[in-house]
mmCIF file of C-alpha atoms in Angstrom:
data_model
loop_
_atom_site.group_PDB
_atom_site.id
_atom_site.type_symbol
_atom_site.label_atom_id
_atom_site.label_comp_id
_atom_site.label_asym_id
_atom_site.label_seq_id
_atom_site.Cartn_x
_atom_site.Cartn_y
_atom_site.Cartn_z
ATOM 1 C CA MET A 101 106.563 107.243 103.770
ATOM 2 C CA SER A 102 107.690 109.293 106.708
ATOM 3 C CA ASP A 103 111.000 111.163 106.676
ATOM 4 C CA VAL A 104 114.056 109.370 108.028
ATOM 5 C CA SER A 105 116.479 111.097 110.375
ATOM 6 C CA LEU A 106 120.049 111.500 109.196
ATOM 7 C CA THR A 107 121.512 111.497 112.716
ATOM 8 C CA PHE A 108 124.947 109.846 112.886
ATOM 9 C CA VAL A 109 125.650 107.009 115.354
ATOM 10 C CA GLY A 110 129.345 106.521 114.579
ATOM 11 C CA HIS A 111 131.240 105.551 111.423
ATOM 12 C CA SER A 112 134.122 103.185 110.807
ATOM 13 C CA GLY A 113 133.304 102.391 107.175
ATOM 14 C CA PRO A 114 134.427 104.058 103.933
ATOM 15 C CA ARG A 115 135.503 107.717 103.976
ATOM 16 C CA CYS A 116 132.658 110.144 103.320
ATOM 17 C CA ARG A 117 132.503 111.912 99.965
ATOM 18 C CA LYS A 118 129.768 114.103 98.521
ATOM 19 C CA GLN A 119 127.937 113.112 95.354
ATOM 20 C CA SER A 120 124.548 114.146 94.009
ATOM 21 C CA THR A 121 122.418 111.198 92.859
ATOM 22 C CA SER A 122 118.854 110.720 91.661
ATOM 23 C CA ARG A 123 116.097 109.031 93.624
ATOM 24 C CA LEU A 124 113.094 107.385 92.058
ATOM 25 C CA PRO A 125 110.141 105.353 93.403
ATOM 26 C CA LEU A 126 110.507 101.610 93.834
ATOM 27 C CA TYR A 127 109.830 98.571 91.700
ATOM 28 C CA ALA A 128 111.163 95.110 90.961
ATOM 29 C CA VAL A 129 112.116 93.331 87.782
ATOM 30 C CA VAL A 130 112.811 89.621 88.083
ATOM 31 C CA VAL A 131 113.709 86.858 85.671
ATOM 32 C CA LEU A 132 111.763 83.645 86.297
ATOM 33 C CA LEU A 133 114.178 80.745 86.440
ATOM 34 C CA ALA A 134 114.350 77.362 88.199
ATOM 35 C CA LEU A 135 116.415 75.917 91.075
ATOM 36 C CA PRO A 136 117.928 72.422 90.829
ATOM 37 C CA SER A 137 118.755 70.381 93.913
ATOM 38 C CA ALA A 138 122.368 70.470 95.126
ATOM 39 C CA SER A 139 124.708 69.278 97.878
ATOM 40 C CA ALA A 140 126.488 71.183 100.646
ATOM 41 C CA ALA A 141 128.732 74.155 99.932
ATOM 42 C CA ALA A 142 131.115 76.148 102.093
ATOM 43 C CA ALA A 143 130.154 79.664 103.124
ATOM 44 C CA ASP A 144 131.974 82.989 103.133
ATOM 45 C CA ALA A 145 135.645 81.983 102.983
ATOM 46 C CA GLY A 146 135.409 80.713 99.419
ATOM 47 C CA THR A 147 137.182 77.426 100.151
ATOM 48 C CA GLY A 148 134.741 75.307 98.116
ATOM 49 C CA PRO A 149 133.155 73.235 96.873
ATOM 50 C CA PHE A 150 132.502 75.868 94.239
ATOM 51 C CA GLY A 151 129.485 76.240 92.005
ATOM 52 C CA VAL A 152 126.987 74.336 94.166
ATOM 53 C CA THR A 153 123.677 75.894 95.264
ATOM 54 C CA VAL A 154 122.170 74.691 98.546
ATOM 55 C CA ALA A 155 119.689 75.702 101.210
ATOM 56 C CA ALA A 156 121.377 78.379 103.315
ATOM 57 C CA PRO A 157 121.480 77.466 107.018
ATOM 58 C CA PRO A 158 120.427 80.029 109.623
ATOM 59 C CA THR A 159 123.684 81.707 110.648
ATOM 60 C CA ALA A 160 124.782 85.154 111.779
ATOM 61 C CA GLN A 161 125.911 85.831 108.207
ATOM 62 C CA SER A 162 122.708 84.701 106.473
ATOM 63 C CA ALA A 163 120.639 86.739 108.966
ATOM 64 C CA ARG A 164 122.052 89.894 107.332
ATOM 65 C CA VAL A 165 120.397 88.903 104.061
ATOM 66 C CA GLY A 166 116.661 89.367 103.678
ATOM 67 C CA ALA A 167 113.754 89.495 101.291
ATOM 68 C CA LEU A 168 111.862 92.534 100.030
ATOM 69 C CA PHE A 169 108.050 92.556 100.190
ATOM 70 C CA ALA A 170 105.244 94.958 99.414
ATOM 71 C CA ALA A 171 104.230 96.484 102.758
ATOM 72 C CA GLY A 172 100.753 95.054 102.369
ATOM 73 C CA ARG A 173 102.219 91.572 102.910
ATOM 74 C CA ARG A 174 103.491 92.440 106.398
ATOM 75 C CA ASP A 175 100.917 90.176 108.084
ATOM 76 C CA ASP A 176 101.087 87.406 105.464
ATOM 77 C CA LEU A 177 104.676 87.088 104.293
ATOM 78 C CA ARG A 178 104.670 83.568 102.908
ATOM 79 C CA GLY A 179 105.216 83.556 99.155
ATOM 80 C CA GLY A 180 105.112 87.342 98.823
ATOM 81 C CA HIS A 181 108.758 88.384 98.358
ATOM 82 C CA PHE A 182 110.238 89.607 95.080
ATOM 83 C CA CYS A 183 113.922 90.623 95.453
ATOM 84 C CA THR A 184 116.841 90.163 97.848
ATOM 85 C CA ALA A 185 118.730 92.805 99.869
ATOM 86 C CA SER A 186 121.326 92.767 102.639
ATOM 87 C CA VAL A 187 122.433 94.929 105.540
ATOM 88 C CA VAL A 188 125.673 96.864 105.088
ATOM 89 C CA HIS A 189 127.560 98.750 107.770
ATOM 90 C CA SER A 190 126.667 102.444 107.906
ATOM 91 C CA PRO A 191 126.900 105.317 110.392
ATOM 92 C CA ARG A 192 123.200 105.141 111.302
ATOM 93 C CA HIS A 193 123.014 101.329 111.209
ATOM 94 C CA ASP A 194 119.979 101.481 108.898
ATOM 95 C CA LEU A 195 121.212 100.755 105.359
ATOM 96 C CA VAL A 196 120.604 97.862 102.952
ATOM 97 C CA VAL A 197 122.044 97.289 99.482
ATOM 98 C CA THR A 198 120.304 95.673 96.526
ATOM 99 C CA ALA A 199 120.051 96.009 92.738
ATOM 100 C CA ALA A 200 118.765 99.264 91.257
ATOM 101 C CA HIS A 201 116.247 97.391 89.115
ATOM 102 C CA CYS A 202 114.641 96.237 92.375
ATOM 103 C CA LEU A 203 114.228 99.813 93.632
ATOM 104 C CA SER A 204 113.022 101.940 90.746
ATOM 105 C CA GLY A 205 109.507 102.666 89.598
ATOM 106 C CA LYS A 206 107.376 101.059 92.292
ATOM 107 C CA THR A 207 104.867 103.366 93.986
ATOM 108 C CA GLU A 208 103.789 101.122 96.874
ATOM 109 C CA ARG A 209 105.600 100.990 100.200
ATOM 110 C CA LEU A 210 108.080 98.179 100.781
ATOM 111 C CA VAL A 211 109.421 96.278 103.768
ATOM 112 C CA PHE A 212 112.698 94.417 104.319
ATOM 113 C CA VAL A 213 112.718 91.164 106.329
ATOM 114 C CA PRO A 214 116.234 90.008 107.328
ATOM 115 C CA GLY A 215 116.685 86.289 107.911
ATOM 116 C CA TYR A 216 113.211 85.548 106.536
ATOM 117 C CA ARG A 217 112.204 81.864 106.653
ATOM 118 C CA ASP A 218 108.929 80.093 105.972
ATOM 119 C CA GLY A 219 106.612 83.002 106.648
ATOM 120 C CA VAL A 220 108.457 84.045 109.824
ATOM 121 C CA ALA A 221 110.385 87.301 110.416
ATOM 122 C CA PRO A 222 112.861 86.305 113.181
ATOM 123 C CA TYR A 223 114.468 89.760 113.317
ATOM 124 C CA GLY A 224 111.421 91.875 112.605
ATOM 125 C CA VAL A 225 109.842 93.582 109.605
ATOM 126 C CA TRP A 226 111.568 96.854 108.664
ATOM 127 C CA ALA A 227 109.832 99.556 106.628
ATOM 128 C CA VAL A 228 111.793 100.941 103.677
ATOM 129 C CA GLY A 229 112.077 104.732 103.805
ATOM 130 C CA GLU A 230 114.479 106.561 101.483
ATOM 131 C CA TRP A 231 116.179 105.009 98.476
ATOM 132 C CA PHE A 232 119.206 105.994 96.409
ATOM 133 C CA LEU A 233 119.944 105.149 92.774
ATOM 134 C CA ALA A 234 123.105 105.932 90.842
ATOM 135 C CA ASP A 235 122.866 108.663 88.204
ATOM 136 C CA GLY A 236 123.673 106.200 85.423
ATOM 137 C CA TRP A 237 120.694 104.043 86.297
ATOM 138 C CA ALA A 238 118.308 106.935 86.935
ATOM 139 C CA ALA A 239 119.225 108.610 83.645
ATOM 140 C CA GLY A 240 118.992 105.589 81.358
ATOM 141 C CA ARG A 241 118.946 102.247 83.179
ATOM 142 C CA ASP A 242 122.668 101.810 82.551
ATOM 143 C CA GLU A 243 123.406 98.190 83.488
ATOM 144 C CA ASP A 244 126.836 99.276 84.762
ATOM 145 C CA SER A 245 124.992 101.299 87.446
ATOM 146 C CA ASP A 246 122.649 98.546 88.675
ATOM 147 C CA VAL A 247 123.217 99.009 92.418
ATOM 148 C CA ALA A 248 121.052 100.822 94.954
ATOM 149 C CA PHE A 249 120.743 101.499 98.661
ATOM 150 C CA ALA A 250 117.670 101.852 100.845
ATOM 151 C CA VAL A 251 117.364 103.322 104.323
ATOM 152 C CA VAL A 252 115.021 101.379 106.593
ATOM 153 C CA ASP A 253 113.096 102.993 109.442
ATOM 154 C CA ARG A 254 114.419 102.547 112.971
ATOM 155 C CA GLN A 255 112.613 100.470 115.592
ATOM 156 C CA GLY A 256 112.778 101.447 119.253
ATOM 157 C CA GLY A 257 115.695 103.737 118.484
ATOM 158 C CA ASN A 258 117.724 100.947 116.877
ATOM 159 C CA GLY A 259 118.655 100.332 113.261
ATOM 160 C CA VAL A 260 118.479 97.010 111.449
ATOM 161 C CA GLU A 261 122.261 96.652 111.769
ATOM 162 C CA ASP A 262 121.850 96.636 115.543
ATOM 163 C CA ALA A 263 119.588 93.590 115.156
ATOM 164 C CA VAL A 264 121.603 91.471 112.713
ATOM 165 C CA GLY A 265 124.950 93.165 112.082
ATOM 166 C CA GLY A 266 126.151 94.393 108.718
ATOM 167 C CA ASN A 267 128.800 93.527 106.140
ATOM 168 C CA ARG A 268 131.242 96.126 104.827
ATOM 169 C CA PHE A 269 130.456 97.588 101.425
ATOM 170 C CA ALA A 270 133.731 97.359 99.492
ATOM 171 C CA THR A 271 134.713 99.106 96.271
ATOM 172 C CA GLY A 272 137.812 98.784 94.123
ATOM 173 C CA THR A 273 138.412 95.100 94.876
ATOM 174 C CA ALA A 274 139.907 92.833 92.220
ATOM 175 C CA THR A 275 137.307 90.599 90.567
ATOM 176 C CA GLY A 276 137.958 86.951 91.428
ATOM 177 C CA ALA A 277 140.683 87.641 93.970
ATOM 178 C CA THR A 278 138.767 85.390 96.374
ATOM 179 C CA GLY A 279 135.670 83.258 96.334
ATOM 180 C CA VAL A 280 132.369 84.856 97.291
ATOM 181 C CA THR A 281 129.143 83.485 98.720
ATOM 182 C CA VAL A 282 125.884 84.570 97.104
ATOM 183 C CA THR A 283 122.825 84.270 99.370
ATOM 184 C CA ALA A 284 119.474 84.675 97.637
ATOM 185 C CA TYR A 285 115.711 84.476 98.145
ATOM 186 C CA LEU A 286 114.158 82.831 95.115
ATOM 187 C CA ASN A 287 110.526 83.596 94.304
ATOM 188 C CA SER A 288 109.843 79.862 94.368
ATOM 189 C CA ARG A 289 111.172 79.314 97.911
ATOM 190 C CA ASP A 290 110.447 80.731 101.365
ATOM 191 C CA ALA A 291 113.978 80.232 102.698
ATOM 192 C CA PRO A 292 117.323 81.409 101.309
ATOM 193 C CA VAL A 293 119.776 79.475 99.162
ATOM 194 C CA SER A 294 123.496 80.085 98.817
ATOM 195 C CA CYS A 295 126.354 79.290 96.471
ATOM 196 C CA THR A 296 130.109 79.858 96.692
ATOM 197 C CA ASP A 297 132.309 80.419 93.640
ATOM 198 C CA LYS A 298 134.956 82.758 92.270
ATOM 199 C CA PRO A 299 133.664 85.624 90.118
ATOM 200 C CA ARG A 300 135.163 86.190 86.681
ATOM 201 C CA PRO A 301 135.351 89.447 84.673
ATOM 202 C CA HIS A 302 132.631 89.885 82.061
ATOM 203 C CA HIS A 303 133.943 93.276 81.005
ATOM 204 C CA ARG A 304 135.474 96.251 82.803
ATOM 205 C CA MET A 305 132.333 97.144 84.766
ATOM 206 C CA GLN A 306 130.653 93.728 85.002
ATOM 207 C CA GLN A 307 131.555 90.465 86.723
ATOM 208 C CA ARG A 308 129.903 87.062 86.495
ATOM 209 C CA ILE A 309 129.617 83.960 88.634
ATOM 210 C CA SER A 310 128.628 80.370 87.806
ATOM 211 C CA CYS A 311 126.065 79.175 90.349
ATOM 212 C CA PRO A 312 123.125 76.950 89.370
ATOM 213 C CA GLY A 313 119.520 77.946 89.893
ATOM 214 C CA LEU A 314 119.800 81.604 90.880
ATOM 215 C CA GLY A 315 116.550 82.604 89.203
ATOM 216 C CA GLY A 316 113.659 84.963 89.923
ATOM 217 C CA GLY A 317 113.941 86.769 93.251
ATOM 218 C CA SER A 318 117.732 86.503 93.429
ATOM 219 C CA SER A 319 118.211 90.050 92.095
ATOM 220 C CA GLY A 320 119.991 92.155 94.712
ATOM 221 C CA SER A 321 121.654 89.182 96.423
ATOM 222 C CA PRO A 322 124.983 90.124 98.043
ATOM 223 C CA TRP A 323 128.294 88.668 96.919
ATOM 224 C CA VAL A 324 130.231 88.393 100.211
ATOM 225 C CA ASN A 325 133.922 87.510 100.334
ATOM 226 C CA GLY A 326 135.828 85.832 103.145
ATOM 227 C CA ASP A 327 136.543 89.187 104.787
ATOM 228 C CA GLY A 328 132.820 89.871 105.232
ATOM 229 C CA GLN A 329 132.776 92.457 102.450
ATOM 230 C CA VAL A 330 129.991 92.909 99.911
ATOM 231 C CA VAL A 331 131.867 93.063 96.602
ATOM 232 C CA GLY A 332 128.854 92.615 94.308
ATOM 233 C CA VAL A 333 125.061 92.406 94.153
ATOM 234 C CA LEU A 334 123.252 90.194 91.694
ATOM 235 C CA GLY A 335 122.106 92.404 88.832
ATOM 236 C CA GLY A 336 123.830 94.375 86.110
ATOM 237 C CA HIS A 337 124.053 92.623 82.739
ATOM 238 C CA GLU A 338 120.574 91.516 81.576
ATOM 239 C CA ASP A 339 119.184 92.422 85.043
ATOM 240 C CA GLY A 340 121.447 89.746 86.522
ATOM 241 C CA GLY A 341 121.514 87.188 83.722
ATOM 242 C CA ALA A 342 119.359 85.507 81.100
ATOM 243 C CA THR A 343 119.913 81.992 82.487
ATOM 244 C CA ALA A 344 119.668 80.566 85.995
ATOM 245 C CA ASP A 345 123.238 79.249 86.013
ATOM 246 C CA VAL A 346 125.302 82.374 85.252
ATOM 247 C CA SER A 347 124.691 85.568 87.219
ATOM 248 C CA TYR A 348 126.182 89.049 86.992
ATOM 249 C CA SER A 349 127.015 92.047 89.136
ATOM 250 C CA VAL A 350 128.294 95.558 88.622
ATOM 251 C CA VAL A 351 131.974 95.970 89.487
ATOM 252 C CA PHE A 352 131.895 98.458 92.373
ATOM 253 C CA GLY A 353 133.950 101.522 91.512
ATOM 254 C CA ALA A 354 133.805 105.279 92.075
ATOM 255 C CA GLU A 355 130.097 105.629 91.279
ATOM 256 C CA ALA A 356 129.168 102.931 93.800
ATOM 257 C CA ALA A 357 131.478 104.461 96.419
ATOM 258 C CA HIS A 358 129.850 107.889 95.999
ATOM 259 C CA LEU A 359 126.397 106.351 96.149
ATOM 260 C CA TYR A 360 127.250 104.563 99.391
ATOM 261 C CA ASP A 361 128.557 107.763 100.939
ATOM 262 C CA GLU A 362 125.420 109.708 100.164
ATOM 263 C CA SER A 363 122.984 107.001 101.218
ATOM 264 C CA ALA A 364 124.967 106.247 104.382
ATOM 265 C CA GLY A 365 124.458 109.838 105.551
ATOM 266 C CA CYS A 366 127.778 111.370 104.546
ATOM 267 C CA HIS A 367 125.993 114.601 103.612
ATOM 268 C CA GLU A 368 123.879 117.210 105.358
ATOM 269 C CA SER A 369 120.875 117.445 103.046
ATOM 270 C CA GLN A 370 117.961 115.017 103.286
ATOM 271 C CA VAL A 371 116.481 113.450 100.182
ATOM 272 C CA GLY A 372 112.795 112.923 99.537
ATOM 273 C CA SER A 373 110.739 109.930 100.539
ATOM 274 C CA SER A 374 107.198 109.125 99.642
#
């Protein structure tokens, strides 16, 4: 992959800190599970009904969520995605967040397709450039470090955030303070699903949510609260969960905050890309 510029285009997100992290090639691990049918659920604000998984309608919020593909599927997207990612606000407008187990070990190039539906890329196909994994994951696949960021290449001078907007990446929030909406691309479907519920603590660095049918492909799905903040990504314990009805996420703390700062360009040195 070609190098990605670290030029700043403005920053109103988290304060920049400096933290050295490890970068590895990319790969995906998914758990094959099934999706039951379900009725309508509220989005974003967490007002309910809770615990119901439905087809996600095309909205400005769901457009920020996309599917990851091998770059070789660029011209034939249908049925080829393997994990979920979402756009988060960053100085360069070019950052997506997902689970670390989706972005470690794969040697082929990847692309991110926001708002993907039924073989169509309504907001373009964006090549993945650099990627950033937390030290805990890079050193030993620590499930409490299962979060990652990827920089996507610019198009016509614009970043992916300029095309679809981006949610704030939030750390230090109280688990379950509000409901969250999880939007996911399942391997078995070519359009996203979503579910709203209140997360519960699993232990100090893990949270869980009860949403039916969030199986293979849902890894990396954002947990977005009513303030438009990403407060979790589906992953962590057992790569996101051993059943389709209970899913997990890392609790975002200092490690996640440092990882965001480095990947968002809050440093002067450029990391490698393949």
